[in-house]
PDB file of C-alpha atoms in Angstrom:
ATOM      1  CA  UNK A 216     -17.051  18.111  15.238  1.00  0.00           C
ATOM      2  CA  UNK A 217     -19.452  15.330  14.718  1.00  0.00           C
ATOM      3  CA  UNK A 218     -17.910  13.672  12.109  1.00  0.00           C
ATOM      4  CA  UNK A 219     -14.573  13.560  14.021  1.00  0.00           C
ATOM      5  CA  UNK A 220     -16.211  11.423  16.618  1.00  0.00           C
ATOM      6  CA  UNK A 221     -17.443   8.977  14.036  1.00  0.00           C
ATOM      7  CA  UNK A 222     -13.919   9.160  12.459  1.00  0.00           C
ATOM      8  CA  UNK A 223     -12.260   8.294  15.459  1.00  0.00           C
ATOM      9  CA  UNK A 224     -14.440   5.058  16.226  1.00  0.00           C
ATOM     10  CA  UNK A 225     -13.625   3.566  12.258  1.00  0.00           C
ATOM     11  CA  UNK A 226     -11.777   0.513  12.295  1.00  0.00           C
ATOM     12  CA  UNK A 227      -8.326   1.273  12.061  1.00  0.00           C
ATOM     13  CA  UNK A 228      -6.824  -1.431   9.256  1.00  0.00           C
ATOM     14  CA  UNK A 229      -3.811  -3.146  11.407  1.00  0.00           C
ATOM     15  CA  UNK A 230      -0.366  -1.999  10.037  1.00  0.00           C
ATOM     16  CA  UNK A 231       0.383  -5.441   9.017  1.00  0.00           C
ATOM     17  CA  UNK A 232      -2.705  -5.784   6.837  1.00  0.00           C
ATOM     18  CA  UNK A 233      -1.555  -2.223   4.895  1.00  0.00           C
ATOM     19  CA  UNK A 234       2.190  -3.255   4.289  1.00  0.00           C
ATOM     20  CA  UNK A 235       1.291  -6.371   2.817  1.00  0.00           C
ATOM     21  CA  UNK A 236      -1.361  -4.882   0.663  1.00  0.00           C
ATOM     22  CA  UNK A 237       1.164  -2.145  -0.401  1.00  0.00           C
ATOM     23  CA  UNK A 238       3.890  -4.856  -0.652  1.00  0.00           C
ATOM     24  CA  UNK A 239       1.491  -6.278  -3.279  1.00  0.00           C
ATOM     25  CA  UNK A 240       0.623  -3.114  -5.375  1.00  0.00           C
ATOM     26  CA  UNK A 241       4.759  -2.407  -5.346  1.00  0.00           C
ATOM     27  CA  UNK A 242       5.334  -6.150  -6.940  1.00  0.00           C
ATOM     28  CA  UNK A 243       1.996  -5.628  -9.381  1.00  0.00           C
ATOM     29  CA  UNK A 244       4.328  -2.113 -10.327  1.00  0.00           C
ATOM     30  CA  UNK A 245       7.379  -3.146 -10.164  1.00  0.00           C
ATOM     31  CA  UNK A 246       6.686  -6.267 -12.007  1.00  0.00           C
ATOM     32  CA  UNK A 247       5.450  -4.008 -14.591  1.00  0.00           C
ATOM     33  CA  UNK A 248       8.592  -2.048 -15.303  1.00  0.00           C
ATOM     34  CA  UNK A 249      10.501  -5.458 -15.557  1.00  0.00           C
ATOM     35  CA  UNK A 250       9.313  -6.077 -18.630  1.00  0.00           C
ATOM     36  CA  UNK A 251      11.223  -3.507 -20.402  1.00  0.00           C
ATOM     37  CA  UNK A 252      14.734  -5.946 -20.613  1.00  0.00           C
ATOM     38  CA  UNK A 253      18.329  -4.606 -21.336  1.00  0.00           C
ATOM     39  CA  UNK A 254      20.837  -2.003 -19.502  1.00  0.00           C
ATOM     40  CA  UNK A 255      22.000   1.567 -19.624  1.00  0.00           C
ATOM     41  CA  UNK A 256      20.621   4.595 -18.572  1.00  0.00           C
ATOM     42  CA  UNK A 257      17.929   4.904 -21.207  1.00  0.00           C
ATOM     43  CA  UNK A 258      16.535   1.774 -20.020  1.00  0.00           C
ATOM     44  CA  UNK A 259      16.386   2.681 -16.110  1.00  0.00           C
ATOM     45  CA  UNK A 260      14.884   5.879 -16.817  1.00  0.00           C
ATOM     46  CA  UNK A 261      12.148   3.528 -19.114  1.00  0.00           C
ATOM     47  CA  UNK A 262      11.819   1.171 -16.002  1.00  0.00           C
ATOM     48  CA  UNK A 263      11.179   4.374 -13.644  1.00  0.00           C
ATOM     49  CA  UNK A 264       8.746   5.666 -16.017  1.00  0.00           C
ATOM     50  CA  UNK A 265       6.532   2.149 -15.977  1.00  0.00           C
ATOM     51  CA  UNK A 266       6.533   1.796 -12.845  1.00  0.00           C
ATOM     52  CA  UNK A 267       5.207   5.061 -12.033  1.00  0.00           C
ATOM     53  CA  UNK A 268       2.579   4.825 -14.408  1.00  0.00           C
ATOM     54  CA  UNK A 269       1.453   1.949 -13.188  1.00  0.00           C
ATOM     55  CA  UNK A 270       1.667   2.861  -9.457  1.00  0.00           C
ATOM     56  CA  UNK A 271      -0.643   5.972 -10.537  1.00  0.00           C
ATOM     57  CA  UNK A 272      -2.907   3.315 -12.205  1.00  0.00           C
ATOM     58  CA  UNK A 273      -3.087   1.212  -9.195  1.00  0.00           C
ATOM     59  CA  UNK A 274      -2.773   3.457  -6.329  1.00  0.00           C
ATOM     60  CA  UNK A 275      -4.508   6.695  -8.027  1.00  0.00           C
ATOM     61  CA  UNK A 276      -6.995   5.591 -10.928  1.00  0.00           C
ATOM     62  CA  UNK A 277      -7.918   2.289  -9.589  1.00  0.00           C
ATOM     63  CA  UNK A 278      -8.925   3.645  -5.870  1.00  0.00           C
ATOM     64  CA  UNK A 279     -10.586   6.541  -6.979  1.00  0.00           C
ATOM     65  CA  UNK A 280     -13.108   4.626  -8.834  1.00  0.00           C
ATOM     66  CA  UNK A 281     -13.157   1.531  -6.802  1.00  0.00           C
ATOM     67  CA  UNK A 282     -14.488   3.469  -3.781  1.00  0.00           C
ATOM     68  CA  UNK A 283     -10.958   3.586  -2.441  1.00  0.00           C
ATOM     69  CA  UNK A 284      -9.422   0.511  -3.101  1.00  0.00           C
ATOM     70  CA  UNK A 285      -6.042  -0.615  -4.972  1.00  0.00           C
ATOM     71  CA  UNK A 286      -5.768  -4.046  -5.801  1.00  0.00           C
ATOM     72  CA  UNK A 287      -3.819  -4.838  -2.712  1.00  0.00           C
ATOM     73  CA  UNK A 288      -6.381  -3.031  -0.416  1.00  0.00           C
ATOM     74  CA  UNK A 289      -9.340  -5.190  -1.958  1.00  0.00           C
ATOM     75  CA  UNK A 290      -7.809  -8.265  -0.978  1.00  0.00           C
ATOM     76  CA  UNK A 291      -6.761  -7.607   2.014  1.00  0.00           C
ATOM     77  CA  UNK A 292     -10.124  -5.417   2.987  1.00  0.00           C
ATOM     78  CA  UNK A 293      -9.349  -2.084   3.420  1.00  0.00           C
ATOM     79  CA  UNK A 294      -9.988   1.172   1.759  1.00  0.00           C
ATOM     80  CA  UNK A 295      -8.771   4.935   2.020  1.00  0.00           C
ATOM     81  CA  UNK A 296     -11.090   7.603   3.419  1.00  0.00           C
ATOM     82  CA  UNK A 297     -11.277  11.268   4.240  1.00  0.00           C
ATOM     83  CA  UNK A 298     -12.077  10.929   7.425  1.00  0.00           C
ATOM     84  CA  UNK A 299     -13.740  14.550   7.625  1.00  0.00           C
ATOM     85  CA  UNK A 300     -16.098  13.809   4.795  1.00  0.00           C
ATOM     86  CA  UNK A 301     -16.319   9.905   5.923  1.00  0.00           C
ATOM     87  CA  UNK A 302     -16.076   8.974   2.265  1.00  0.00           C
ATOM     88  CA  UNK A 303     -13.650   7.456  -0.284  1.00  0.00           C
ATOM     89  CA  UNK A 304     -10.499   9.921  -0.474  1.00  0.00           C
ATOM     90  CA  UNK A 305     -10.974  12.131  -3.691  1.00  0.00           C
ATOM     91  CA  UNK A 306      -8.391  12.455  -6.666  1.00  0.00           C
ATOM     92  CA  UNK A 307      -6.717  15.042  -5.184  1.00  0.00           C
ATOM     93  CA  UNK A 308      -6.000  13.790  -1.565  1.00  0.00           C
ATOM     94  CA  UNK A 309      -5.158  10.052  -3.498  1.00  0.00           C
ATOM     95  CA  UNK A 310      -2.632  12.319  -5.444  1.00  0.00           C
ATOM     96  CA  UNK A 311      -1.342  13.731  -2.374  1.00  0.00           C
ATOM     97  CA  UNK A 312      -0.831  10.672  -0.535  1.00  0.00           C
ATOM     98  CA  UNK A 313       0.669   8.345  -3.504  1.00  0.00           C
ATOM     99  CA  UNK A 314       3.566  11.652  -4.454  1.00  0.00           C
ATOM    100  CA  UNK A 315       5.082  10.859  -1.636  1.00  0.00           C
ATOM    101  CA  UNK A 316       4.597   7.052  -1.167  1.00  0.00           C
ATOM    102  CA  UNK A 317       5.273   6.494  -4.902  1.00  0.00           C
ATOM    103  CA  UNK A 318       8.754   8.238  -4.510  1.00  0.00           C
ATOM    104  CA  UNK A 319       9.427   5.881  -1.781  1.00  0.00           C
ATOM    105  CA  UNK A 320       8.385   2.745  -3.976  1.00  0.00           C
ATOM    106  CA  UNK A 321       9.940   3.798  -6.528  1.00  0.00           C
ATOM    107  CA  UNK A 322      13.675   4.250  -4.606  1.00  0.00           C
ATOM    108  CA  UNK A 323      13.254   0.930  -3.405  1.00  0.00           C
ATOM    109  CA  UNK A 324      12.459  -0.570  -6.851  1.00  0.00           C
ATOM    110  CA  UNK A 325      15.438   1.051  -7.769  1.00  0.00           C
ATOM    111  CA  UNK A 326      17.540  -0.632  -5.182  1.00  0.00           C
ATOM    112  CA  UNK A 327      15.991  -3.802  -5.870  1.00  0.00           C
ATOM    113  CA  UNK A 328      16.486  -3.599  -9.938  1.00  0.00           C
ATOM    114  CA  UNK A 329      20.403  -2.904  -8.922  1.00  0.00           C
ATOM    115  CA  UNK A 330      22.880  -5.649  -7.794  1.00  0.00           C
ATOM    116  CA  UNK A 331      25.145  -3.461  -7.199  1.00  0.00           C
ATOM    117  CA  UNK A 332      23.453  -1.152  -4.157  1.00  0.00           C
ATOM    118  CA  UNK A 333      22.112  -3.966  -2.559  1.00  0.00           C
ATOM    119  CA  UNK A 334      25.544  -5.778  -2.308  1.00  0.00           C
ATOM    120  CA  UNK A 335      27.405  -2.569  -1.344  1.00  0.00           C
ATOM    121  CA  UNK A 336      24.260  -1.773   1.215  1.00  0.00           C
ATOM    122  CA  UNK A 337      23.109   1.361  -0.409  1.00  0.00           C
ATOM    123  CA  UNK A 338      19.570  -0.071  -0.677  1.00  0.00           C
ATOM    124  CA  UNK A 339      19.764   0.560   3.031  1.00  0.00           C
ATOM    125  CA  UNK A 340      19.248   4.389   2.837  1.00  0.00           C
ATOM    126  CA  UNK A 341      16.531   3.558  -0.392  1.00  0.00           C
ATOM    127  CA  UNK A 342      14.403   1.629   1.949  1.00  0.00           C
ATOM    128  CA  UNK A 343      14.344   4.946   4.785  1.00  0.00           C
ATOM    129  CA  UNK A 344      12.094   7.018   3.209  1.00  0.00           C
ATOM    130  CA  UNK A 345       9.341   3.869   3.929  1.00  0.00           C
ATOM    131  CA  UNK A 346      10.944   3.116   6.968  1.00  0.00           C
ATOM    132  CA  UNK A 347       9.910   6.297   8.470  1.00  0.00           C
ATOM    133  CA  UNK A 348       6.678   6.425   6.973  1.00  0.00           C
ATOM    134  CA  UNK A 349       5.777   3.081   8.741  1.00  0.00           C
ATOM    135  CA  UNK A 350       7.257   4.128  12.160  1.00  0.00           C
ATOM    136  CA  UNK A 351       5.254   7.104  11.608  1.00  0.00           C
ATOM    137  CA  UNK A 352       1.975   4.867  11.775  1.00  0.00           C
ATOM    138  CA  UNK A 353       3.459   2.305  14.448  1.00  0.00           C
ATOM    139  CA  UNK A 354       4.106   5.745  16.795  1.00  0.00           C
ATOM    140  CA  UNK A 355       0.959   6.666  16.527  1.00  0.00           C
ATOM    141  CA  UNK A 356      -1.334   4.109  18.250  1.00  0.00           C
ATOM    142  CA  UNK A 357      -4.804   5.974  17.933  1.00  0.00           C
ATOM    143  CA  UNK A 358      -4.556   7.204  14.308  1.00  0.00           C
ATOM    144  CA  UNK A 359      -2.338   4.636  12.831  1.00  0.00           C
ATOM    145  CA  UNK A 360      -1.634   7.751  10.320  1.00  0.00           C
ATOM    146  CA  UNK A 361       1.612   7.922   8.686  1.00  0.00           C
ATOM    147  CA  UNK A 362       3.312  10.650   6.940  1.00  0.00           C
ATOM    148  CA  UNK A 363       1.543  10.330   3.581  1.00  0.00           C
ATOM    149  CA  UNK A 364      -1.768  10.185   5.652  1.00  0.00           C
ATOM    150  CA  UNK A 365      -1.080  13.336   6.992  1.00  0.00           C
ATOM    151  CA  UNK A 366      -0.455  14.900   4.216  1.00  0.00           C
ATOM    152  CA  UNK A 367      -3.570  13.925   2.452  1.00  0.00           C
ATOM    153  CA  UNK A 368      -5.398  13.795   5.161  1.00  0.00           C
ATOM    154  CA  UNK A 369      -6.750  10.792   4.939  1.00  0.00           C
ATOM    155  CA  UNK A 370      -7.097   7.356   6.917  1.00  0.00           C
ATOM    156  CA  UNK A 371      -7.019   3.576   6.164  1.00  0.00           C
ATOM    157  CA  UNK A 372      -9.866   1.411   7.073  1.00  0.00           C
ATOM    158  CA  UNK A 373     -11.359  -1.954   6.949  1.00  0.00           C
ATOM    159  CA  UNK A 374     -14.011  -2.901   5.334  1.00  0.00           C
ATOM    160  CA  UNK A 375     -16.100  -5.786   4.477  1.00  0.00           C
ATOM    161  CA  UNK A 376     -15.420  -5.278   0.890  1.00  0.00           C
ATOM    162  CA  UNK A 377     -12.930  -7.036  -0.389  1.00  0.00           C
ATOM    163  CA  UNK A 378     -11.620 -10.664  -1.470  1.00  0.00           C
ATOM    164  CA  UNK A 379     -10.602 -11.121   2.311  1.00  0.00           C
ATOM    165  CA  UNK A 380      -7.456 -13.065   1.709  1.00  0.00           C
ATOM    166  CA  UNK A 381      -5.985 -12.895   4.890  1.00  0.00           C
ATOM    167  CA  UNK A 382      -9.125 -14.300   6.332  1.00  0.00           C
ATOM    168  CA  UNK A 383      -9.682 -17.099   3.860  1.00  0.00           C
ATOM    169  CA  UNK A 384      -6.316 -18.185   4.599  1.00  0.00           C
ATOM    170  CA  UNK A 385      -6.968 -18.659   8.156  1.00  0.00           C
ATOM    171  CA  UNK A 386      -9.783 -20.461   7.634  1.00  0.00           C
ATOM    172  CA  UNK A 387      -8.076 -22.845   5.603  1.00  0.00           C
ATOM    173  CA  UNK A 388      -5.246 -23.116   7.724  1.00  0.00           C
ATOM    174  CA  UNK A 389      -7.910 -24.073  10.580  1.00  0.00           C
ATOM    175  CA  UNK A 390      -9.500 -26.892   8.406  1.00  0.00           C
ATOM    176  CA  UNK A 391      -5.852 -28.356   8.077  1.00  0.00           C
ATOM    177  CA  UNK A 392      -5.112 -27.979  11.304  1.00  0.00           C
ATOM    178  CA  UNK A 393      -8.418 -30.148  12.583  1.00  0.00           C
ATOM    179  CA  UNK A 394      -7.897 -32.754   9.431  1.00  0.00           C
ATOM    180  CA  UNK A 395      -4.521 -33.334  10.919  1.00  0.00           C
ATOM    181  CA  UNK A 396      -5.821 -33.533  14.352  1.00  0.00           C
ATOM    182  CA  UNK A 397      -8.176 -36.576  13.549  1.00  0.00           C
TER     183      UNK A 397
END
């Protein structure tokens, strides 16, 4: 009972900071299966393969010995937890939670690696699966927990561990904005 108290008062990451780091760990994997070049089937299904790999390297391997952090969460400064435990989210529960998320990437990296679905719209029902995973975590204001959340069990976080991009960016921005102003 305790430690669902102190879950409940852990910073939340804001669900802007976890699609962009996501949207960079799906470019770092995707980017990755782009480098096999040709067509045909044999090829896709090589693509697919990559990318998954590399997904489970960044979003599996990587966390669960970086004390929950992918490369897109240690930029942006967040991390995944099990919030029962209030530690970094084991193998198992990262497992859990990238099955499903992973599926969704890769349908999307599908769509994208295809000219043909995006210009006859099909990449509109690829891009669902994510779509209601992120309304899932926009609905639900005191959680922020989407679908692959649930199923692991776990939450997102901040933390003050990180590269801190976003915040370095803002920072700079500021220092143009007052050079400008003199």
């Amino acid at each position: 009972m305790r430690s669902d108290l102190v879950a409940a008062r852990l910073p939340k990451a804001p669900i802007w900071r976890r699609a962009v780091a996501f949207t960079l760990d799906f470019f770092c994997a995707w980017f990755a299966g782009s480098l096999v070049l040709g067509s045909g089937g044999m090829v896709q299904l090589l693509r697919s393969l990559l990318f998954l790999i590399a997904w489970l390297a960044l979003r599996v391997f990587l966390p669960y010995r970086n004390q929950g952090q992918s490369l897109g969460r240690w930029v942006f400064d967040i991390k995944v937890i099990d919030p029962k435990a209030l530690r970094s989210a084991d193998l198992l529960a990262l497992l859990k939670r990238e099955a499903y998320l992973g599926a969704s990437a890769l349908f999307v990296a599908l769509g994208l690696s295809s000219w043909r679905l995006i210009r006859e719209g099909w990449i509109v029902l690829l891009v669902l699966p994510l779509a209601l995973d992120l309304g899932l975590a926009v609905a639900d204001s005191l959680n922020q927990q989407s679908l692959h959340d649930r199923l692991a069990k776990t939450s997102v976080i901040q933390t003050s561990r990180g590269y801190s991009l976003d915040l370095k960016v803002k920072r700079l921005l500021a220092e143009v904005s007052r050079r400008v102003k003199k």
